[in-house]
C-alpha cells in the first residue's frame, strides 16, 4: 500500500511519496518515483491500483504538457487541479474507472501562493494545508494537526515531514524504507534527500 | 387512592381541578379530518358526501342491484366448460411437464453501491429556513473519508445567482461536479434569456438535472434557498429540497438534508417559528445546525450560515466544536 | 423449492423480537424529576393501539420508562415490580432508587444471551433527596430528533451566557414541562412512530414546592401520602396522524 504526504509552508509545497512498488507480499522495486513533475511549478504524487496509476499519471502529464506547448504558458495550480479532478470524476462513471489517488501541489507564479489539493479516485477534491493518502494518513494527519505551520520555512516544513515519516516507521506494520521528497516553490521543482 | 388524595386536596385548597388558568394557551391535538371534509363526526357527513349530491351522483355507481326473488331463485346453476372430474385430472401434472418458475434474484442494494452507504461516505449536512422576508441556508464544513476527517474547510453551499444559494450534501465528488454543472447551465440560461433565473425555475432545473441520471444518480440531496420576486414586485422567501433523483419538496418552514438530517429535523421542529426577523432567523438556523451536527459523527468541523434578505446576503463562518 | 420437495437444504428462521416504536424522555431538575413517554404502540406502518403506557410508577418515588419491544418491556416492568414487592415484604420499606437502578442493571444482564429488547430510563428521588446520574436523556424511535434539542435547551450547548452571567444548572419545573411537551410535539410532527398521547410523570422531592404543577390542566396526583415525595401524572393529546 503506497503512502504519500504533502504539506504547504511559506511559499512552498513539500510532496513526499514512498518508493516501493509492491505486488502482493513481494517488493518488486524500491526506487520507484511516484511524484510526477507536471509543469515547472506543479507536482503530482499518485498512488492506488498498480497499472492505473502510471497510465493515468502519464495521461495527465502529457495533457498538461500539451496545454503548455499550445499556449506557451502552463496551467495554474487551481485550474490544473480542477481539470485533473474532472478527468477522475468522468472516469468514475465510465466502464472502467481509474483507481488513482492524488496529491497535487503547485506554486502559483501569478499570485505567489502555494496550493495543495487532496484528490481521491472518486474525484473528490479539497484544497488543504496538508494531506496524506494511504495508511500513513491515519498517523500523519493528527501530527500535522498539531505541528503544521503555514508560515514555516522549508527547513521547518521538512522537520515536520520527518516527524510524520518517523511516526509511520514506528507504528505502521508494513513500513516503506525510502521516500522521495520534492519541493515546489517560486524557483520551480527540486528534489531533496531526507 | 390517588383520586381520594386529589379530592381531599381539592377540598382543603378550595380549588377545582377542572377549571384552570392558562388552559387556552396550550395546543391540543385530535385526529385530523381528511382535507376534503370539515369534520370526523359521521353524523355531519350524512347526506353531505360527494355521491349523495344528485347532480354528481348520476355519474357514479349506484347502490348494489338486488334482483327480485322470482329472478334470483330461478337462476340456472353455474356452468363450467369442463366437468369436475376433468378439472381434477388436469391438475395432475404429466411427468414431463416443465413448470417454468421465475426466481427473483436476491435483492441487492445496487450494483453501484459497495457494502456501505455512498450518501454517508464523505459526511456533511445542510439546512435552509424561511423567515420574514428573509431566508437562511447553513452547512457544516467537514469532508471525510468515512470516519477519517480530511478537510475542515469543504464548502457545500454555492451561490447560483445573487439571490439563490444551493447546498449540496452527499458524495463529495458529485458536490464539485454538480456545482460545475449548475454554473454551466445557469450561464447558458443567462445568455439565452438575458436575465437571471428565478428560484422556482431553478428548483425545476435542479430537479431535471438530477432526474436525467435516474438510473445512475448523482449522490446528492440538494437544498436551495433564495428570495423570489413576485409579479407585483414584492419579495418572497423561497426554500426547496430534492432527493437524489430530483423529487422536489417545496416546504414552507424548513428543509434539511445530509447525514444529520434526522437530528436537524428534531431541533428545527423545536426551535423554528413563523415570521422570524433576519437576525433571529440566523440564530435559529445556526443553533439548529450546530446542535444537530454535534450529535452526528459524520458532520461538523465548523459551519457556515448564509442569511439572504432582499437587499443583501450575509455570510458567517462558525467554529462550533471541532471534534 | 417450488415443487415442495425437500431435496435441498431448507432454512427456517424465527425472529423473537419486534420494534414497537415510541419515544421516552427524562429530565432531572434540582428537586424533581420528569419522566415522559408517548402512548402510541406500533409495528411497521400499523398502529396497534393509541394508548399503551410506557412509563410506570414503581414506588412512591421511582418511575421507570421502557421503550423498544413492548412485550419485553411489559414483562420486564412486571418482574421489576415483583422484585420490589418481595423487597417490601422482606424489609418493610420501599427499595431506594440507587438500589432499583442496580437491580435493573443486574436483571438486564441476567438475560445477556437472550436480552430484553428494551431501553430503560429510571427516574425518581433518592433517599437523601438528591436525584440524578444524568440531567436529561431521550431514548427510542425519536431519540435522534429529541436529544440534540435537549442538548441545546437543557445543557445550553452552543449557547453563550450573557457577560457576567452563567447558565442555570437546573431549570424550574414549568420550563422543563414546556421543553418536554415541545420535544414530543416536535417528534410527533416528524416521526411516524410517535404520537397519539403523552404521559408525563413528575416526582417532586419531599417538602419541595410542586411549582404550580398541582393546578395544571389534566394533572392527576398519585402520591401515596400527602407528606412524602409527591408524584403527579400529566396526560396530554398528541397528533394522531
CSV table of C-alpha atoms in Angstrom, one decimal, chain C:
chain,number,residue,atom,x,y,z
C,1,UNK,CA,-38.3,-25.3,-3.6
C,2,UNK,CA,-41.3,-24.6,-5.8
C,3,UNK,CA,-42.2,-28.3,-6.1
C,4,UNK,CA,-42.4,-28.7,-2.3
C,5,UNK,CA,-39.8,-31.4,-2.1
C,6,UNK,CA,-37.0,-31.4,0.5
C,7,UNK,CA,-34.2,-32.3,-2.0
C,8,UNK,CA,-32.4,-29.1,-1.0
C,9,UNK,CA,-31.5,-27.8,2.4
C,10,UNK,CA,-34.3,-25.8,4.0
C,11,UNK,CA,-33.7,-22.9,6.3
C,12,UNK,CA,-36.2,-21.6,8.8
C,13,UNK,CA,-35.8,-18.6,11.0
C,14,UNK,CA,-37.9,-17.1,13.8
C,15,UNK,CA,-37.3,-13.6,15.0
C,16,UNK,CA,-38.5,-13.3,18.6
C,17,UNK,CA,-38.2,-9.6,18.6
C,18,UNK,CA,-40.1,-6.6,17.0
C,19,UNK,CA,-39.9,-2.9,17.3
C,20,UNK,CA,-42.9,-1.2,18.7
C,21,UNK,CA,-41.8,2.4,18.2
C,22,UNK,CA,-42.4,5.3,20.5
C,23,UNK,CA,-40.1,7.5,22.5
C,24,UNK,CA,-39.3,8.1,26.1
C,25,UNK,CA,-37.6,11.0,27.8
C,26,UNK,CA,-36.5,12.0,31.3
C,27,UNK,CA,-35.2,15.3,32.7
C,28,UNK,CA,-33.9,15.9,36.2
C,29,UNK,CA,-34.4,19.3,38.0
C,30,UNK,CA,-32.9,20.4,41.3
C,31,UNK,CA,-35.6,18.8,43.4
C,32,UNK,CA,-37.8,17.0,40.9
C,33,UNK,CA,-37.7,14.5,38.1
C,34,UNK,CA,-39.8,14.4,35.0
C,35,UNK,CA,-40.2,11.1,33.1
C,36,UNK,CA,-42.3,11.1,30.0
C,37,UNK,CA,-43.3,8.8,27.1
C,38,UNK,CA,-45.8,8.8,24.3
C,39,UNK,CA,-48.6,6.2,24.3
C,40,UNK,CA,-48.6,5.0,20.7
C,41,UNK,CA,-47.7,1.4,20.1
C,42,UNK,CA,-46.9,0.5,16.5
C,43,UNK,CA,-45.5,-2.3,14.4
C,44,UNK,CA,-44.2,-1.3,11.0
C,45,UNK,CA,-46.8,1.1,9.5
C,46,UNK,CA,-49.6,-0.2,11.6
C,47,UNK,CA,-50.8,1.3,14.9
C,48,UNK,CA,-51.6,-1.4,17.4
C,49,UNK,CA,-53.0,0.9,20.0
C,50,UNK,CA,-53.1,4.6,20.7
C,51,UNK,CA,-52.9,4.1,24.4
C,52,UNK,CA,-50.2,1.7,25.7
C,53,UNK,CA,-48.3,3.3,28.7
C,54,UNK,CA,-44.6,3.2,28.5
C,55,UNK,CA,-44.0,4.9,31.8
C,56,UNK,CA,-44.7,3.1,35.1
C,57,UNK,CA,-44.8,4.0,38.7
C,58,UNK,CA,-42.6,1.6,40.7
C,59,UNK,CA,-42.6,3.1,44.2
C,60,UNK,CA,-43.7,6.3,45.8
C,61,UNK,CA,-40.5,8.0,44.4
C,62,UNK,CA,-39.4,5.9,41.5
C,63,UNK,CA,-40.7,5.8,37.9
C,64,UNK,CA,-39.5,3.5,35.1
C,65,UNK,CA,-39.9,4.2,31.4
C,66,UNK,CA,-39.4,1.3,29.0
C,67,UNK,CA,-39.1,1.5,25.2
C,68,UNK,CA,-38.4,-0.9,22.4
C,69,UNK,CA,-40.1,-4.3,22.2
C,70,UNK,CA,-43.4,-3.7,24.1
C,71,UNK,CA,-43.9,-7.4,25.2
C,72,UNK,CA,-40.4,-7.5,26.7
C,73,UNK,CA,-41.0,-4.1,28.2
C,74,UNK,CA,-44.2,-5.1,29.9
C,75,UNK,CA,-42.7,-8.3,31.1
C,76,UNK,CA,-39.7,-6.6,32.4
C,77,UNK,CA,-41.7,-4.0,34.4
C,78,UNK,CA,-43.8,-6.8,35.8
C,79,UNK,CA,-40.7,-8.6,37.0
C,80,UNK,CA,-39.1,-5.4,38.5
C,81,UNK,CA,-42.4,-4.7,40.3
C,82,UNK,CA,-42.4,-8.3,41.7
C,83,UNK,CA,-38.8,-7.9,43.0
C,84,UNK,CA,-39.8,-4.6,44.6
C,85,UNK,CA,-42.7,-6.2,46.3
C,86,UNK,CA,-40.5,-9.0,47.7
C,87,UNK,CA,-38.1,-6.4,48.9
C,88,UNK,CA,-41.0,-4.6,50.7
C,89,UNK,CA,-42.1,-7.8,52.3
C,90,UNK,CA,-38.5,-8.6,53.5
C,91,UNK,CA,-37.5,-5.1,54.6
C,92,UNK,CA,-40.8,-3.3,55.3
C,93,UNK,CA,-39.8,-0.3,53.2
C,94,UNK,CA,-39.5,0.6,49.6
C,95,UNK,CA,-36.3,-0.1,47.7
C,96,UNK,CA,-34.1,3.1,47.3
C,97,UNK,CA,-33.7,4.5,43.8
C,98,UNK,CA,-30.0,3.6,43.6
C,99,UNK,CA,-30.8,0.0,44.5
C,100,UNK,CA,-33.5,-0.1,41.9
C,101,UNK,CA,-31.1,1.2,39.3
C,102,UNK,CA,-28.6,-1.6,40.2
C,103,UNK,CA,-31.4,-4.2,40.3
C,104,UNK,CA,-32.5,-3.2,36.8
C,105,UNK,CA,-28.9,-3.5,35.6
C,106,UNK,CA,-28.4,-7.0,37.0
C,107,UNK,CA,-31.8,-8.1,35.8
C,108,UNK,CA,-31.0,-7.0,32.3
C,109,UNK,CA,-27.5,-8.6,32.3
C,110,UNK,CA,-29.0,-11.8,33.6
C,111,UNK,CA,-30.6,-12.0,30.2
C,112,UNK,CA,-27.3,-11.3,28.5
C,113,UNK,CA,-27.7,-14.0,25.8
C,114,UNK,CA,-31.5,-13.6,25.2
C,115,UNK,CA,-31.8,-9.9,26.1
C,116,UNK,CA,-34.9,-7.9,26.8
C,117,UNK,CA,-35.1,-5.8,23.7
C,118,UNK,CA,-35.8,-2.7,25.8
C,119,UNK,CA,-34.2,0.7,26.5
C,120,UNK,CA,-34.9,1.8,30.1
C,121,UNK,CA,-34.9,5.2,31.8
C,122,UNK,CA,-35.3,5.2,35.6
C,123,UNK,CA,-36.2,8.4,37.3
C,124,UNK,CA,-37.1,9.5,40.8
C,125,UNK,CA,-35.8,10.9,44.0
C,126,UNK,CA,-33.1,9.3,46.0
C,127,UNK,CA,-33.3,8.8,49.8
C,128,UNK,CA,-31.2,11.8,50.7
C,129,UNK,CA,-33.4,14.0,48.4
C,130,UNK,CA,-30.8,14.1,45.6
C,131,UNK,CA,-31.8,12.9,42.2
C,132,UNK,CA,-29.6,12.2,39.2
C,133,UNK,CA,-26.8,10.4,37.4
C,134,UNK,CA,-27.7,12.4,34.3
C,135,UNK,CA,-29.7,15.6,33.8
C,136,UNK,CA,-31.5,14.6,30.6
C,137,UNK,CA,-31.9,11.6,28.3
C,138,UNK,CA,-34.1,10.6,25.4
C,139,UNK,CA,-34.5,7.1,24.1
C,140,UNK,CA,-36.5,5.3,21.4
C,141,UNK,CA,-37.6,5.9,17.9
C,142,UNK,CA,-37.2,9.7,18.0
C,143,UNK,CA,-34.1,9.8,20.2
C,144,UNK,CA,-32.0,11.3,17.4
C,145,UNK,CA,-34.6,14.0,16.9
C,146,UNK,CA,-35.1,14.9,20.6
C,147,UNK,CA,-31.6,14.5,22.1
C,148,UNK,CA,-29.9,17.4,20.2
C,149,UNK,CA,-32.8,19.6,21.1
C,150,UNK,CA,-32.4,18.8,24.7
C,151,UNK,CA,-28.6,19.4,24.5
C,152,UNK,CA,-29.5,22.9,23.4
C,153,UNK,CA,-32.4,23.6,25.8
C,154,UNK,CA,-31.3,21.8,28.9
C,155,UNK,CA,-27.5,21.8,28.8
C,156,UNK,CA,-27.4,25.2,26.8
C,157,UNK,CA,-25.0,23.6,24.3
C,158,UNK,CA,-23.7,26.1,21.7
C,159,UNK,CA,-25.2,28.9,23.7
C,160,UNK,CA,-23.0,31.6,25.3
C,161,UNK,CA,-24.3,33.2,28.6
C,162,UNK,CA,-24.6,36.9,28.7
C,163,UNK,CA,-21.4,38.6,30.1
C,164,UNK,CA,-21.1,38.1,33.9
C,165,UNK,CA,-23.9,35.6,33.9
C,166,UNK,CA,-24.0,31.8,33.7
C,167,UNK,CA,-26.5,29.2,32.6
C,168,UNK,CA,-28.6,27.6,35.3
C,169,UNK,CA,-27.5,24.1,36.1
C,170,UNK,CA,-31.2,23.1,36.7
C,171,UNK,CA,-34.3,24.5,35.2
C,172,UNK,CA,-37.5,25.2,37.1
C,173,UNK,CA,-40.4,22.7,36.6
C,174,UNK,CA,-42.6,24.8,34.3
C,175,UNK,CA,-39.7,25.3,31.9
C,176,UNK,CA,-38.9,21.6,32.0
C,177,UNK,CA,-42.5,20.7,31.3
C,178,UNK,CA,-42.7,23.1,28.4
C,179,UNK,CA,-39.5,21.6,26.9
C,180,UNK,CA,-40.9,18.0,27.3
C,181,UNK,CA,-44.2,18.9,25.6
C,182,UNK,CA,-42.3,20.7,22.8
C,183,UNK,CA,-40.0,17.7,22.4
C,184,UNK,CA,-42.9,15.4,21.9
C,185,UNK,CA,-45.0,17.7,19.6
C,186,UNK,CA,-41.8,18.1,17.5
C,187,UNK,CA,-41.1,14.3,17.4
C,188,UNK,CA,-44.8,13.7,16.6
C,189,UNK,CA,-44.6,16.1,13.7
C,190,UNK,CA,-41.6,14.4,12.1
C,191,UNK,CA,-41.7,10.8,13.2
C,192,UNK,CA,-44.4,8.4,12.2
C,193,UNK,CA,-44.0,6.1,15.3
C,194,UNK,CA,-44.5,8.9,17.8
C,195,UNK,CA,-47.9,10.4,18.7
C,196,UNK,CA,-51.4,9.8,20.0
C,197,UNK,CA,-50.9,10.6,23.6
C,198,UNK,CA,-48.3,11.9,26.1
C,199,UNK,CA,-47.9,10.8,29.7
C,200,UNK,CA,-45.6,12.9,31.9
C,201,UNK,CA,-44.7,11.6,35.4
C,202,UNK,CA,-43.3,14.2,37.8
C,203,UNK,CA,-41.8,13.2,41.1
C,204,UNK,CA,-41.2,16.1,43.5
C,205,UNK,CA,-38.9,15.7,46.5
C,206,UNK,CA,-40.5,15.8,49.9
C,207,UNK,CA,-41.3,19.2,51.2
C,208,UNK,CA,-40.5,20.9,47.9
C,209,UNK,CA,-42.9,23.0,46.0
C,210,UNK,CA,-44.6,21.4,43.0
C,211,UNK,CA,-44.2,24.9,41.4
C,212,UNK,CA,-47.8,25.3,40.3
C,213,UNK,CA,-47.9,21.8,38.9
C,214,UNK,CA,-51.0,20.8,41.0
C,215,UNK,CA,-53.1,23.5,39.2
C,216,UNK,CA,-52.1,22.4,35.7
C,217,UNK,CA,-54.6,21.1,33.2
C,218,UNK,CA,-55.0,17.4,33.0
C,219,UNK,CA,-52.8,16.7,36.1
C,220,UNK,CA,-53.5,13.8,38.5
C,221,UNK,CA,-51.8,13.4,41.8
C,222,UNK,CA,-50.6,9.8,42.5
C,223,UNK,CA,-48.9,10.4,45.9
C,224,UNK,CA,-49.4,7.7,48.4
C,225,UNK,CA,-49.0,10.2,51.3
C,226,UNK,CA,-49.5,13.9,51.1
C,227,UNK,CA,-46.5,14.5,53.3
C,228,UNK,CA,-43.9,12.4,51.5
C,229,UNK,CA,-42.4,12.7,48.0
C,230,UNK,CA,-45.2,13.7,45.7
C,231,UNK,CA,-45.9,12.1,42.3
C,232,UNK,CA,-48.1,13.5,39.6
C,233,UNK,CA,-49.0,12.4,36.1
C,234,UNK,CA,-50.0,14.8,33.3
C,235,UNK,CA,-51.8,13.4,30.3
C,236,UNK,CA,-51.9,15.3,27.0
C,237,UNK,CA,-53.1,14.6,23.5
C,238,UNK,CA,-50.6,14.4,20.7
C,239,UNK,CA,-51.4,14.4,17.0
C,240,UNK,CA,-52.9,11.1,15.9
C,241,UNK,CA,-52.0,11.2,12.2
